[in-house]
Amino acid sequence: MTQRKQPDMACIVCGNTKVAGLEGWHATCPVCSYESAALTDAINAHTGPEVNEAEREAGLKALRLENFRVIVQYARKHAPPAGRRLLDVGSAHGWFLETAREQFEVLGVEPDAVVGGRAAARGLPVRSGYFPDVLADGERFDVIVFNDVIEHIPDIRSALGACHERLDSGGILILNLPSSSGFFYRLSKLVARLGWKAPFDRLWQKDLPSPHVHYFNPSNLRRLVAGQGFELVEAAELPALRAKGLLERLRCAGNVPLVSLYVQYAAILCAIPVLRMFPSDIIVGVFRKKAAG
Ligand SMILES: [Zn+2]
C-alpha cells in the first residue's frame, strides 16, 4: 500500500520552502516550480491493489520501443566515440536493453526481483537490486540511462552523485522522465482543481507499487543535475502518444464497448497532430559529466 509521510518542505532543487499542493501529499516550489509527493513505494511487497501491470505495460510497449530507439540514438551521438559500456537503471522488462545492445555492451539493474528475474531468464544481463549497491567496486560506464525511473527515487541527489562517480571521463547521463510542463499533466491539475482528482493521482501513480515522488520541468531538472557536476548537452521531448500501439493501449484501459473504443481511437488519432503543438509529457535530458575542479 502507498503510505503517507510528513513532507519535508525544502525544495530539493533551489532550497526554497515548498507550499502545499493539490492534495495532502503534494507540494510545489513557488520559486522553481519543482513538485514533490510524499508517497512511498512498496516494490517487492506486492501487497497493493492488484493492478494488471502486465496488460498496462503491453499497451505501452510500442510507444516505449519507438522512444527507446530515439534514446539509443542520443546515447550514440553524445557518448565518447570509443564508449561501449551502458548501464540501464531500473531496466524492468529489458526492452531498453534489447534496443541498446545492438550498439552498446549493456547491463541492467532492476529492484523488482520478479520483473528482473524474468528479463534475466530471457538472456539479458540484469542484476537484481538497487543502483549503485549492486555494482562492483570500480565498475564504470560510458552511458547511464534512467527510463521512467529517476522520478521514483526519493534521494535523487545521491543517485545523481553515484552516476557522476560511476561514469568515466566524458561519460553521459540520460534521463527520460515525465514533465510537469506536459499537456496532460497540466490538464490533470486543472481538472483536479475542479474536483476530479483521479487523473492527477494516476499520473503520480498514487496507490501503485512505485509512485512518483518528483515532477520536474526541463529548467528545474537542468538546474538540479548541473548541481551534481553535469552539463546539459541536449534537451528534447518525446511524444507521449503515438498512433502505433494506440489501439492496444486503449483496449487494456478497461472494459470499453467496442464502438466506444473505436470512437476514442479515432478521436485520439485526430488529436495527435494538435497535441504536438503543446509541450509533451515526456522529456529527455542528455548530460555530460564535467571533469572535477
Ligand atoms: Zn525550488
CSV table of C-alpha atoms and ligand atoms in Angstrom, one decimal:
chain,number,residue,atom,x,y,z
A,1,MET,CA,0.0,0.0,0.0
A,2,THR,CA,1.1,3.5,-0.7
A,3,GLN,CA,1.6,5.3,2.6
A,4,ARG,CA,1.8,8.9,3.5
A,5,LYS,CA,4.6,10.5,5.5
A,6,GLN,CA,5.3,14.0,6.7
A,7,PRO,CA,6.6,16.0,3.8
A,8,ASP,CA,10.0,17.8,4.1
A,9,MET,CA,9.2,21.3,2.9
A,10,ALA,CA,12.7,22.4,1.5
A,11,CYS,CA,12.8,22.3,-2.3
A,12,ILE,CA,15.5,19.8,-3.5
A,13,VAL,CA,16.3,22.0,-6.5
A,14,CYS,CA,16.6,25.5,-5.1
A,15,GLY,CA,16.2,25.2,-1.4
A,16,ASN,CA,13.3,27.5,-1.0
A,17,THR,CA,10.2,26.4,1.1
A,18,LYS,CA,7.6,24.5,-0.8
A,19,VAL,CA,3.9,25.2,-0.4
A,20,ALA,CA,1.0,22.9,-0.1
A,21,GLY,CA,-0.2,21.5,-3.4
A,22,LEU,CA,-3.4,20.0,-4.7
A,23,GLU,CA,-3.6,17.1,-2.2
A,24,GLY,CA,-2.2,16.4,1.3
A,25,TRP,CA,0.8,14.5,-0.1
A,26,HIS,CA,1.6,17.0,-2.9
A,27,ALA,CA,3.8,20.2,-2.6
A,28,THR,CA,5.1,22.7,-5.1
A,29,CYS,CA,8.0,25.1,-5.1
A,30,PRO,CA,6.8,28.7,-5.8
A,31,VAL,CA,10.3,29.7,-7.0
A,32,CYS,CA,11.4,26.9,-9.4
A,33,SER,CA,8.1,25.0,-9.9
A,34,TYR,CA,9.5,21.7,-8.8
A,35,GLU,CA,6.8,19.4,-7.4
A,36,SER,CA,7.0,16.6,-4.9
A,37,ALA,CA,4.8,13.9,-3.5
A,38,ALA,CA,5.2,12.3,0.0
A,39,LEU,CA,4.3,8.8,-1.4
A,40,THR,CA,6.3,5.8,-0.5
A,41,ASP,CA,6.9,2.7,-2.6
A,42,ALA,CA,6.2,-0.9,-2.0
A,43,ILE,CA,8.4,-2.7,-4.5
A,44,ASN,CA,8.7,-6.4,-3.8
A,45,ALA,CA,5.9,-6.1,-1.2
A,46,HIS,CA,3.2,-6.9,-3.8
A,47,THR,CA,0.5,-6.1,-1.3
A,48,GLY,CA,-1.1,-3.1,-3.2
A,49,PRO,CA,-4.3,-3.3,-5.1
A,50,GLU,CA,-4.0,-5.9,-7.9
A,51,VAL,CA,-3.3,-3.7,-10.9
A,52,ASN,CA,-2.8,-5.6,-14.1
A,53,GLU,CA,0.6,-4.1,-14.7
A,54,ALA,CA,1.4,-6.7,-17.4
A,55,GLU,CA,-1.6,-5.6,-19.5
A,56,ARG,CA,-0.8,-1.9,-19.0
A,57,GLU,CA,2.8,-2.5,-20.0
A,58,ALA,CA,1.8,-4.4,-23.1
A,59,GLY,CA,-0.3,-1.4,-24.1
A,60,LEU,CA,2.6,0.9,-23.7
A,61,LYS,CA,5.2,-1.3,-25.3
A,62,ALA,CA,5.0,0.1,-28.9
A,63,LEU,CA,5.3,3.7,-27.7
A,64,ARG,CA,8.2,2.8,-25.4
A,65,LEU,CA,10.1,1.0,-28.1
A,66,GLU,CA,9.8,3.9,-30.5
A,67,ASN,CA,11.0,6.3,-27.8
A,68,PHE,CA,13.9,3.9,-26.8
A,69,ARG,CA,15.2,3.9,-30.3
A,70,VAL,CA,15.4,7.7,-30.2
A,71,ILE,CA,17.2,7.5,-26.8
A,72,VAL,CA,19.8,5.0,-28.1
A,73,GLN,CA,20.5,7.5,-31.0
A,74,TYR,CA,21.1,10.2,-28.4
A,75,ALA,CA,23.4,7.9,-26.5
A,76,ARG,CA,25.4,7.1,-29.6
A,77,LYS,CA,25.6,10.7,-30.6
A,78,HIS,CA,26.9,12.1,-27.3
A,79,ALA,CA,28.8,9.1,-25.8
A,80,PRO,CA,32.6,9.2,-26.1
A,81,PRO,CA,33.5,7.7,-29.6
A,82,ALA,CA,35.0,4.6,-28.1
A,83,GLY,CA,32.4,4.4,-25.3
A,84,ARG,CA,30.7,1.0,-25.2
A,85,ARG,CA,29.5,0.3,-21.7
A,86,LEU,CA,25.9,1.3,-21.0
A,87,LEU,CA,24.1,0.9,-17.7
A,88,ASP,CA,20.3,0.9,-17.6
A,89,VAL,CA,19.0,1.7,-14.1
A,90,GLY,CA,15.6,0.2,-13.5
A,91,SER,CA,15.7,-2.0,-16.6
A,92,ALA,CA,12.2,-3.5,-15.9
A,93,HIS,CA,11.3,-5.9,-18.7
A,94,GLY,CA,14.6,-5.4,-20.5
A,95,TRP,CA,13.1,-3.6,-23.6
A,96,PHE,CA,15.6,-0.8,-23.5
A,97,LEU,CA,18.5,-3.3,-23.0
A,98,GLU,CA,17.2,-5.2,-26.1
A,99,THR,CA,17.2,-1.9,-28.1
A,100,ALA,CA,20.5,-0.7,-26.9
A,101,ARG,CA,22.6,-3.9,-27.1
A,102,GLU,CA,22.9,-3.5,-30.9
A,103,GLN,CA,25.2,-0.6,-30.2
A,104,PHE,CA,26.5,-1.0,-26.6
A,105,GLU,CA,27.7,-3.5,-24.1
A,106,VAL,CA,24.7,-3.3,-21.8
A,107,LEU,CA,23.9,-4.0,-18.2
A,108,GLY,CA,20.6,-3.6,-16.4
A,109,VAL,CA,19.8,-3.1,-12.7
A,110,GLU,CA,16.3,-3.9,-11.5
A,111,PRO,CA,15.0,-3.7,-7.9
A,112,ASP,CA,11.8,-5.7,-8.6
A,113,ALA,CA,13.2,-9.3,-8.3
A,114,VAL,CA,10.3,-10.9,-10.2
A,115,VAL,CA,10.4,-8.5,-13.1
A,116,GLY,CA,14.3,-8.5,-13.3
A,117,GLY,CA,14.4,-12.3,-13.0
A,118,ARG,CA,12.0,-12.6,-16.0
A,119,ALA,CA,14.3,-10.4,-18.1
A,120,ALA,CA,17.4,-12.3,-17.0
A,121,ALA,CA,15.7,-15.6,-17.9
A,122,ARG,CA,15.4,-14.2,-21.4
A,123,GLY,CA,19.2,-14.0,-21.5
A,124,LEU,CA,19.5,-10.3,-20.7
A,125,PRO,CA,22.3,-9.1,-18.4
A,126,VAL,CA,20.2,-7.9,-15.4
A,127,ARG,CA,21.3,-7.7,-11.8
A,128,SER,CA,18.6,-7.8,-9.1
A,129,GLY,CA,18.8,-4.9,-6.6
A,130,TYR,CA,19.3,-1.2,-6.3
A,131,PHE,CA,21.7,1.2,-8.0
A,132,PRO,CA,24.6,1.6,-7.1
A,133,ASP,CA,24.7,-1.1,-4.4
A,134,VAL,CA,24.7,-4.0,-6.8
A,135,LEU,CA,27.7,-2.7,-8.8
A,136,ALA,CA,31.2,-3.9,-8.1
A,137,ASP,CA,33.8,-1.5,-6.7
A,138,GLY,CA,35.4,0.3,-9.6
A,139,GLU,CA,32.7,-0.7,-12.1
A,140,ARG,CA,32.4,2.2,-14.6
A,141,PHE,CA,30.3,3.1,-17.6
A,142,ASP,CA,30.3,5.4,-20.6
A,143,VAL,CA,26.5,5.9,-20.6
A,144,ILE,CA,24.0,5.6,-17.7
A,145,VAL,CA,20.3,5.7,-18.6
A,146,PHE,CA,17.2,6.2,-16.4
A,147,ASN,CA,13.9,5.5,-18.3
A,148,ASP,CA,10.9,6.5,-16.2
A,149,VAL,CA,12.9,5.8,-13.1
A,150,ILE,CA,14.6,8.9,-11.6
A,151,GLU,CA,11.2,10.4,-10.7
A,152,HIS,CA,10.7,7.4,-8.4
A,153,ILE,CA,13.9,7.9,-6.4
A,154,PRO,CA,13.4,9.8,-3.1
A,155,ASP,CA,17.1,10.6,-2.6
A,156,ILE,CA,17.7,11.8,-6.1
A,157,ARG,CA,20.8,13.8,-5.3
A,158,SER,CA,22.6,10.7,-4.0
A,159,ALA,CA,21.6,8.8,-7.1
A,160,LEU,CA,22.9,11.6,-9.4
A,161,GLY,CA,26.1,11.7,-7.3
A,162,ALA,CA,26.5,8.0,-7.8
A,163,CYS,CA,26.1,8.5,-11.5
A,164,HIS,CA,28.9,11.0,-11.5
A,165,GLU,CA,31.1,8.6,-9.7
A,166,ARG,CA,30.3,5.6,-11.9
A,167,LEU,CA,30.7,7.5,-15.3
A,168,ASP,CA,34.1,7.6,-16.9
A,169,SER,CA,35.5,10.8,-18.1
A,170,GLY,CA,33.3,12.3,-20.8
A,171,GLY,CA,30.5,9.8,-19.9
A,172,ILE,CA,26.9,10.8,-20.3
A,173,LEU,CA,23.8,10.5,-18.2
A,174,ILE,CA,20.4,10.3,-20.0
A,175,LEU,CA,17.2,11.0,-18.1
A,176,ASN,CA,13.9,10.1,-19.7
A,177,LEU,CA,11.0,11.2,-17.4
A,178,PRO,CA,7.6,12.8,-17.2
A,179,SER,CA,7.4,16.6,-17.4
A,180,SER,CA,5.3,18.9,-15.3
A,181,SER,CA,5.1,21.2,-18.3
A,182,GLY,CA,3.4,18.5,-20.3
A,183,PHE,CA,-0.1,19.0,-21.7
A,184,PHE,CA,-1.7,16.0,-19.9
A,185,TYR,CA,-0.1,16.8,-16.6
A,186,ARG,CA,-1.3,20.4,-16.7
A,187,LEU,CA,-4.8,19.2,-17.8
A,188,SER,CA,-4.9,16.8,-14.8
A,189,LYS,CA,-4.1,19.7,-12.5
A,190,LEU,CA,-6.8,21.8,-14.0
A,191,VAL,CA,-9.4,19.1,-13.5
A,192,ALA,CA,-8.1,18.2,-10.0
A,193,ARG,CA,-8.8,21.9,-9.1
A,194,LEU,CA,-12.3,21.4,-10.4
A,195,GLY,CA,-12.7,18.4,-8.1
A,196,TRP,CA,-11.9,15.4,-10.3
A,197,LYS,CA,-8.6,14.1,-8.8
A,198,ALA,CA,-8.3,10.6,-10.4
A,199,PRO,CA,-6.2,11.7,-13.5
A,200,PHE,CA,-3.8,13.6,-11.3
A,201,ASP,CA,-3.5,10.7,-8.9
A,202,ARG,CA,-2.9,8.4,-11.8
A,203,LEU,CA,-0.1,10.5,-13.3
A,204,TRP,CA,1.7,10.4,-9.9
A,205,GLN,CA,1.0,6.6,-9.8
A,206,LYS,CA,-0.5,7.0,-6.4
A,207,ASP,CA,-1.5,3.6,-4.9
A,208,LEU,CA,0.6,1.8,-7.4
A,209,PRO,CA,3.7,-0.2,-6.2
A,210,SER,CA,6.1,2.5,-7.2
A,211,PRO,CA,4.6,6.0,-7.2
A,212,HIS,CA,6.4,9.1,-8.4
A,213,VAL,CA,7.9,11.3,-5.8
A,214,HIS,CA,9.1,14.1,-8.1
A,215,TYR,CA,7.8,16.1,-11.1
A,216,PHE,CA,10.3,18.3,-12.9
A,217,ASN,CA,10.2,20.6,-15.9
A,218,PRO,CA,13.2,21.0,-18.3
A,219,SER,CA,14.5,24.0,-16.5
A,220,ASN,CA,14.5,22.8,-12.8
A,221,LEU,CA,15.7,19.4,-13.9
A,222,ARG,CA,18.7,21.0,-15.6
A,223,ARG,CA,19.4,23.1,-12.5
A,224,LEU,CA,19.3,20.0,-10.2
A,225,VAL,CA,21.5,17.8,-12.4
A,226,ALA,CA,24.0,20.6,-13.1
A,227,GLY,CA,24.4,21.0,-9.3
A,228,GLN,CA,25.7,17.4,-9.2
A,229,GLY,CA,28.6,18.0,-11.7
A,230,PHE,CA,26.9,17.7,-15.1
A,231,GLU,CA,26.4,19.9,-18.1
A,232,LEU,CA,23.3,19.7,-20.3
A,233,VAL,CA,24.3,18.7,-23.9
A,234,GLU,CA,20.8,18.1,-25.4
A,235,ALA,CA,17.3,18.5,-24.2
A,236,ALA,CA,14.4,17.1,-26.1
A,237,GLU,CA,10.8,16.0,-25.9
A,238,LEU,CA,9.4,12.6,-26.9
A,239,PRO,CA,5.8,12.0,-27.9
A,240,ALA,CA,3.5,10.8,-25.1
A,241,LEU,CA,1.1,9.4,-27.7
A,242,ARG,CA,1.9,7.7,-31.0
A,243,ALA,CA,-0.5,6.2,-33.4
A,244,LYS,CA,1.4,2.9,-33.3
A,245,GLY,CA,0.1,0.7,-30.4
A,246,LEU,CA,-2.6,3.2,-29.5
A,247,LEU,CA,-5.5,0.7,-30.1
A,248,GLU,CA,-3.8,-1.9,-27.8
A,249,ARG,CA,-3.2,0.8,-25.2
A,250,LEU,CA,-6.9,1.8,-25.2
A,251,ARG,CA,-8.0,-1.8,-25.2
A,252,CYS,CA,-6.2,-2.6,-22.0
A,253,ALA,CA,-7.5,0.6,-20.3
A,254,GLY,CA,-10.6,-1.4,-19.3
A,255,ASN,CA,-13.9,-3.0,-20.3
A,256,VAL,CA,-14.9,-0.5,-23.0
A,257,PRO,CA,-17.6,-1.4,-25.5
A,258,LEU,CA,-16.2,-1.9,-29.0
A,259,VAL,CA,-17.9,1.1,-30.6
A,260,SER,CA,-16.8,3.4,-27.9
A,261,LEU,CA,-13.3,2.0,-28.2
A,262,TYR,CA,-13.1,2.9,-31.9
A,263,VAL,CA,-14.6,6.3,-31.3
A,264,GLN,CA,-11.9,7.0,-28.7
A,265,TYR,CA,-9.3,5.7,-31.1
A,266,ALA,CA,-10.4,7.9,-33.9
A,267,ALA,CA,-10.7,11.0,-31.7
A,268,ILE,CA,-7.2,10.5,-30.3
A,269,LEU,CA,-5.7,9.8,-33.8
A,270,CYS,CA,-7.1,13.2,-34.9
A,271,ALA,CA,-5.8,14.9,-31.7
A,272,ILE,CA,-2.2,13.7,-32.0
A,273,PRO,CA,-1.1,16.4,-34.5
A,274,VAL,CA,-2.9,19.0,-32.3
A,275,LEU,CA,-1.2,17.7,-29.2
A,276,ARG,CA,2.2,18.0,-30.8
A,277,MET,CA,1.7,21.8,-30.7
A,278,PHE,CA,1.8,21.7,-26.9
A,279,PRO,CA,4.7,20.7,-24.6
A,280,SER,CA,4.9,16.9,-24.4
A,281,ASP,CA,4.5,14.9,-21.1
A,282,ILE,CA,7.8,13.1,-21.8
A,283,ILE,CA,11.2,14.9,-21.7
A,284,VAL,CA,14.7,13.7,-22.2
A,285,GLY,CA,17.9,15.3,-20.9
A,286,VAL,CA,21.3,14.3,-22.0
A,287,PHE,CA,24.0,15.4,-19.6
A,288,ARG,CA,27.8,15.1,-19.8
A,289,LYS,CA,29.9,14.5,-16.7
A,290,LYS,CA,32.1,17.6,-16.0
A,291,ALA,CA,35.7,17.0,-15.1
A,292,ALA,CA,36.3,17.6,-11.4
A,293,GLY,CA,37.7,21.0,-10.4
B,1,ZN,ZN,12.6,25.2,-5.9
